[in-house]
């Protein structure tokens, strides 16, 4: 670049005004990554700041058709500078080849969609997953576990509905994190259910064991009363626990146990599971994936039964 460093820094910083959801860094994979390229990358990283860049960064390798072996094998032997870039991107990368067919291009696009929040209209069979619960209930942390990366800013108050696409058990899912619901609940729920049409296909309702109150119980009852009967089977009550209970940690007070017990009864059909907050991200992701699969399968079976019943009644 011919301009001085201050001008470069000013230009790089101005990129934030575009509010990018994904930052694609293109790198040729058929030639060695150079120190000059790495210096430019470091200047971009300095201008945008680590936390801003790294959470959005994906490496787009080009000229993939010129490789004579799998890129995964190639990346094991790359220079330390490129290793640093990939580490910053949390190993998110795509490989573009000139001969890529339409299906491969579509997969690239769908992968990029998993990195972008608040997609409005998406074609295809995408299941809508709605996360609900009062403030500090653990729902943003649960959403991060489902998506597989920290996108919902767990620990901060959610001020608007945000969604991300993810892939769960061969199914594309759109996960919606929502502002903490409170009384009066009906109007808020009506708008949230509208946003997730033609779903929601699964609802995870969060409550945190350590701060559960009688108000939370009443809120959940109002929620159950509001939703349609056929939607209740798609609800999973997630009882978030701060840590694995060990002998040195006192049991929760009796009224908290009563509240969770009553909420579980309201959920019906064993639709409650415990989420231990100090589980590894991989364990959390698998736990949610299994429950998502369970809910989607149960609603699929219910639809078949409903369809066969209607068919019999029409004869």
Coordinates of C-alpha atoms in Angstrom, one line a residue:
X1 CA 0.0 0.0 0.0
X2 CA 1.3 3.4 -0.9
X3 CA -0.5 5.4 1.8
X4 CA 1.1 5.8 5.2
X5 CA 0.3 3.6 8.1
X6 CA -2.1 6.1 9.8
X7 CA -4.2 6.3 6.6
X8 CA -4.2 2.5 6.3
X9 CA -5.3 2.1 9.9
X10 CA -8.1 4.7 9.3
X11 CA -9.4 2.8 6.3
X12 CA -9.3 -0.6 8.1
X13 CA -11.1 0.8 11.1
X14 CA -13.8 2.3 8.8
X15 CA -14.7 -1.2 7.6
X16 CA -16.5 -1.7 10.9
X17 CA -19.1 0.8 9.7
X18 CA -20.3 -1.9 7.2
X19 CA -21.1 -4.1 10.2
X20 CA -19.9 -7.3 8.5
X21 CA -21.2 -10.6 9.8
X22 CA -18.5 -12.6 8.1
X23 CA -15.0 -11.5 7.1
X24 CA -13.5 -13.7 4.3
X25 CA -9.8 -13.7 4.0
X26 CA -8.8 -15.1 0.6
X27 CA -5.5 -16.9 0.4
X28 CA -4.1 -18.9 -2.5
X29 CA -3.5 -22.5 -1.5
X30 CA -1.2 -23.4 -4.4
X31 CA 1.6 -21.1 -3.4
X32 CA 3.4 -20.4 -0.1
X33 CA 1.9 -17.9 2.3
X34 CA 4.4 -15.0 2.4
X35 CA 5.6 -12.8 5.3
X36 CA 4.3 -9.8 3.4
X37 CA 0.8 -11.2 3.4
X38 CA 1.0 -12.0 7.1
X39 CA 2.1 -8.4 7.8
X40 CA -1.0 -7.1 6.0
X41 CA -3.1 -9.5 7.9
X42 CA -1.6 -8.3 11.2
X43 CA -2.3 -4.7 10.3
X44 CA -5.9 -5.6 9.6
X45 CA -6.1 -7.5 12.9
X46 CA -4.7 -4.5 14.7
X47 CA -7.1 -2.1 13.1
X48 CA -10.3 -4.2 13.7
X49 CA -9.1 -5.6 17.1
X50 CA -8.8 -9.3 17.9
X51 CA -12.2 -10.0 19.4
X52 CA -14.0 -8.2 16.5
X53 CA -12.0 -9.9 13.7
X54 CA -11.6 -13.4 15.0
X55 CA -15.3 -14.1 15.7
X56 CA -16.1 -13.2 12.1
X57 CA -13.0 -14.5 10.3
X58 CA -13.2 -17.4 7.7
X59 CA -10.3 -18.2 5.4
X60 CA -11.3 -18.7 1.7
X61 CA -8.6 -20.8 0.0
X62 CA -8.6 -20.3 -3.8
X63 CA -7.0 -22.3 -6.6
X64 CA -7.9 -25.5 -4.9
X65 CA -7.9 -27.4 -8.2
X66 CA -4.1 -27.0 -8.3
X67 CA -3.5 -29.1 -5.2
X68 CA -2.3 -32.6 -5.7
X69 CA -3.4 -33.8 -2.2
X70 CA -6.1 -33.2 0.4
X71 CA -5.9 -29.6 1.8
X72 CA -6.2 -31.0 5.4
X73 CA -2.9 -32.8 4.9
X74 CA -1.4 -29.8 3.3
X75 CA -2.4 -27.6 6.3
X76 CA -0.4 -29.8 8.7
X77 CA 2.8 -28.6 7.0
X78 CA 2.1 -24.9 6.4
X79 CA 4.2 -22.1 7.8
X80 CA 3.7 -20.8 11.4
X81 CA 2.2 -17.6 10.1
X82 CA -0.6 -19.3 8.2
X83 CA -1.2 -21.6 11.3
X84 CA -1.7 -18.4 13.3
X85 CA -4.3 -17.1 10.8
X86 CA -6.2 -20.4 10.9
X87 CA -6.1 -20.4 14.7
X88 CA -7.5 -16.9 14.8
X89 CA -10.3 -18.1 12.5
X90 CA -11.0 -21.1 14.8
X91 CA -10.1 -23.4 11.8
X92 CA -13.0 -22.1 9.7
X93 CA -12.1 -22.3 6.1
X94 CA -13.5 -23.0 2.6
X95 CA -11.7 -24.3 -0.5
X96 CA -12.8 -22.9 -3.9
X97 CA -12.0 -24.8 -7.1
X98 CA -12.6 -23.8 -10.7
X99 CA -14.4 -27.0 -11.4
X100 CA -16.8 -26.8 -8.4
X101 CA -20.3 -27.9 -9.4
X102 CA -23.5 -26.2 -8.4
X103 CA -24.0 -28.6 -5.4
X104 CA -20.5 -27.8 -4.0
X105 CA -21.1 -24.1 -4.5
X106 CA -24.4 -24.5 -2.7
X107 CA -22.7 -26.2 0.2
X108 CA -20.2 -23.3 0.4
X109 CA -23.1 -20.8 0.6
X110 CA -24.9 -22.9 3.2
X111 CA -21.7 -23.0 5.3
X112 CA -21.4 -19.2 5.1
X113 CA -25.0 -19.0 6.2
X114 CA -24.1 -20.7 9.4
X115 CA -21.9 -17.7 10.2
X116 CA -24.5 -15.0 9.5
X117 CA -27.2 -13.9 12.0
X118 CA -30.8 -12.8 11.3
X119 CA -31.3 -14.4 7.9
X120 CA -34.7 -13.4 6.8
X121 CA -36.0 -15.8 4.1
X122 CA -34.2 -19.0 3.5
X123 CA -35.1 -21.6 1.0
X124 CA -35.4 -25.3 1.8
X125 CA -36.2 -27.5 4.7
X126 CA -34.8 -25.5 7.7
X127 CA -36.1 -26.3 11.1
X128 CA -36.8 -23.4 13.4
X129 CA -35.6 -23.7 17.0
X130 CA -36.8 -21.1 19.5
X131 CA -34.9 -20.4 22.8
X132 CA -37.1 -18.9 25.6
X133 CA -36.7 -18.0 29.2
X134 CA -36.3 -15.2 31.7
X135 CA -33.1 -13.2 32.1
X136 CA -30.0 -15.0 33.2
X137 CA -31.6 -18.4 32.6
X138 CA -28.8 -19.8 30.4
X139 CA -30.5 -19.6 27.1
X140 CA -27.8 -17.7 25.3
X141 CA -25.2 -20.1 26.6
X142 CA -27.5 -23.0 25.3
X143 CA -27.7 -21.3 21.9
X144 CA -24.0 -21.0 21.7
X145 CA -23.8 -24.8 22.5
X146 CA -26.2 -25.6 19.7
X147 CA -24.5 -23.4 17.1
X148 CA -21.0 -24.5 18.3
X149 CA -19.4 -21.1 18.8
X150 CA -20.0 -18.0 21.0
X151 CA -22.5 -16.1 18.8
X152 CA -25.2 -15.1 21.3
X153 CA -23.0 -13.4 23.8
X154 CA -23.8 -15.4 26.9
X155 CA -23.6 -13.4 30.0
X156 CA -25.0 -10.2 28.3
X157 CA -28.6 -9.2 28.2
X158 CA -30.3 -10.1 24.8
X159 CA -32.1 -7.0 23.6
X160 CA -33.4 -8.3 20.3
X161 CA -34.1 -11.6 18.6
X162 CA -31.1 -12.9 16.8
X163 CA -30.8 -16.2 14.8
X164 CA -28.0 -18.3 13.3
X165 CA -28.1 -21.3 11.0
X166 CA -26.4 -24.6 12.1
X167 CA -26.3 -28.2 11.0
X168 CA -27.7 -30.8 13.5
X169 CA -27.9 -34.5 12.7
X170 CA -28.2 -34.0 8.9
X171 CA -30.7 -31.2 9.4
X172 CA -30.3 -27.5 8.8
X173 CA -31.6 -25.6 11.8
X174 CA -32.2 -21.9 12.5
X175 CA -31.6 -21.1 16.2
X176 CA -33.4 -18.0 17.6
X177 CA -32.2 -16.4 20.8
X178 CA -34.7 -14.0 22.3
X179 CA -34.9 -11.2 24.9
X180 CA -35.8 -12.6 28.3
X181 CA -39.5 -13.0 28.5
X182 CA -41.5 -11.5 31.4
X183 CA -45.1 -10.6 32.3
X184 CA -47.3 -9.9 30.4
X185 CA -46.1 -12.9 28.4
X186 CA -48.8 -13.3 25.7
X187 CA -47.9 -10.4 23.4
X188 CA -44.2 -11.2 23.5
X189 CA -44.8 -14.8 22.7
X190 CA -47.2 -14.0 19.9
X191 CA -44.6 -11.9 18.1
X192 CA -41.8 -14.6 18.7
X193 CA -44.0 -17.4 17.3
X194 CA -44.7 -15.2 14.3
X195 CA -41.0 -14.7 13.6
X196 CA -40.4 -18.5 13.6
X197 CA -43.1 -19.4 11.0
X198 CA -43.5 -22.0 9.6
X199 CA -42.2 -23.3 12.9
X200 CA -41.2 -23.3 15.5
X201 CA -40.3 -27.0 15.2
X202 CA -38.6 -27.1 18.7
X203 CA -38.8 -24.8 21.7
X204 CA -36.2 -24.9 24.5
X205 CA -37.4 -23.1 27.6
X206 CA -34.6 -22.3 30.1
X207 CA -34.7 -21.8 33.8
X208 CA -31.7 -21.6 36.1
X209 CA -31.8 -23.7 39.2
X210 CA -29.9 -21.3 41.5
X211 CA -32.3 -18.4 40.9
X212 CA -35.6 -20.0 40.1
X213 CA -38.6 -18.2 41.7
X214 CA -42.3 -18.7 42.0
X215 CA -42.6 -15.9 39.3
X216 CA -40.6 -18.2 36.9
X217 CA -43.1 -21.0 37.6
X218 CA -46.1 -18.7 36.9
X219 CA -44.4 -17.5 33.7
X220 CA -43.9 -21.0 32.5
X221 CA -47.5 -21.9 33.3
X222 CA -48.7 -18.8 31.3
X223 CA -46.5 -19.9 28.5
X224 CA -47.9 -23.4 28.5
X225 CA -51.5 -22.0 28.6
X226 CA -50.7 -19.7 25.7
X227 CA -49.2 -22.2 23.1
X228 CA -51.4 -24.6 21.2
X229 CA -51.8 -28.1 22.4
X230 CA -50.1 -29.6 19.4
X231 CA -47.1 -27.3 20.0
X232 CA -46.5 -28.5 23.6
X233 CA -44.9 -31.7 22.5
X234 CA -42.2 -29.6 20.9
X235 CA -41.2 -27.9 24.2
X236 CA -38.2 -29.0 26.1
X237 CA -37.7 -27.5 29.6
X238 CA -33.9 -26.9 30.2
X239 CA -33.0 -26.8 33.9
X240 CA -29.6 -25.0 33.8
X241 CA -27.4 -25.9 36.7
X242 CA -24.3 -23.7 37.5
X243 CA -22.1 -26.7 38.3
X244 CA -22.0 -30.4 38.9
X245 CA -23.3 -31.1 42.4
X246 CA -20.5 -32.4 44.7
X247 CA -20.6 -33.1 48.4
X248 CA -19.0 -29.8 49.3
X249 CA -21.7 -27.8 47.5
X250 CA -25.0 -27.5 49.4
X251 CA -28.2 -28.8 47.8
X252 CA -30.5 -26.1 46.5
X253 CA -33.0 -24.8 49.0
X254 CA -36.3 -26.7 49.1
X255 CA -38.4 -24.1 47.4
X256 CA -36.1 -24.1 44.4
X257 CA -36.5 -27.9 44.1
X258 CA -40.3 -27.5 44.4
X259 CA -40.3 -24.9 41.6
X260 CA -38.3 -27.1 39.2
X261 CA -40.4 -30.1 40.1
X262 CA -43.6 -28.2 39.3
X263 CA -42.2 -26.8 36.1
X264 CA -41.3 -30.4 35.1
X265 CA -44.8 -31.5 35.7
X266 CA -46.1 -28.7 33.6
X267 CA -43.7 -29.7 30.8
X268 CA -45.2 -33.2 30.8
X269 CA -44.0 -36.4 29.1
X270 CA -40.5 -36.3 30.5
X271 CA -39.7 -33.2 28.4
X272 CA -37.1 -31.9 30.9
X273 CA -33.3 -32.2 30.9
X274 CA -30.5 -30.8 33.0
X275 CA -27.8 -28.6 31.5
X276 CA -24.7 -28.4 33.5
X277 CA -23.0 -25.1 32.7
X278 CA -19.4 -26.4 33.3
X279 CA -19.7 -29.2 30.7
X280 CA -17.3 -29.0 27.8
X281 CA -18.7 -27.2 24.7
X282 CA -18.5 -30.5 22.8
X283 CA -20.6 -32.3 25.4
X284 CA -23.1 -29.5 25.5
X285 CA -23.4 -29.5 21.7
X286 CA -24.0 -33.2 21.6
X287 CA -26.5 -33.0 24.5
X288 CA -28.6 -30.4 22.6
X289 CA -28.2 -32.2 19.3
X290 CA -29.6 -35.4 20.8
X291 CA -32.6 -33.5 22.2
X292 CA -33.2 -31.6 19.0
X293 CA -33.2 -34.9 17.1
X294 CA -35.6 -36.4 19.7
X295 CA -38.1 -33.5 19.4
X296 CA -38.0 -33.4 15.6
X297 CA -38.5 -37.1 15.4
X298 CA -41.4 -37.1 17.8
X299 CA -43.1 -34.2 15.9
X300 CA -42.6 -36.1 12.6
X301 CA -44.2 -39.2 14.1
X302 CA -47.1 -37.1 15.5
X303 CA -47.6 -35.6 12.0
X304 CA -47.8 -39.1 10.4
X305 CA -50.3 -40.3 13.0
X306 CA -52.4 -37.1 12.6
X307 CA -52.3 -37.5 8.9
X308 CA -53.4 -41.2 9.0
X309 CA -56.2 -40.3 11.4
X310 CA -57.5 -37.6 9.2
X311 CA -57.3 -40.0 6.2
X312 CA -59.3 -42.6 8.1
X313 CA -61.9 -40.1 9.1
X314 CA -62.4 -38.9 5.6
X315 CA -63.2 -42.4 4.3

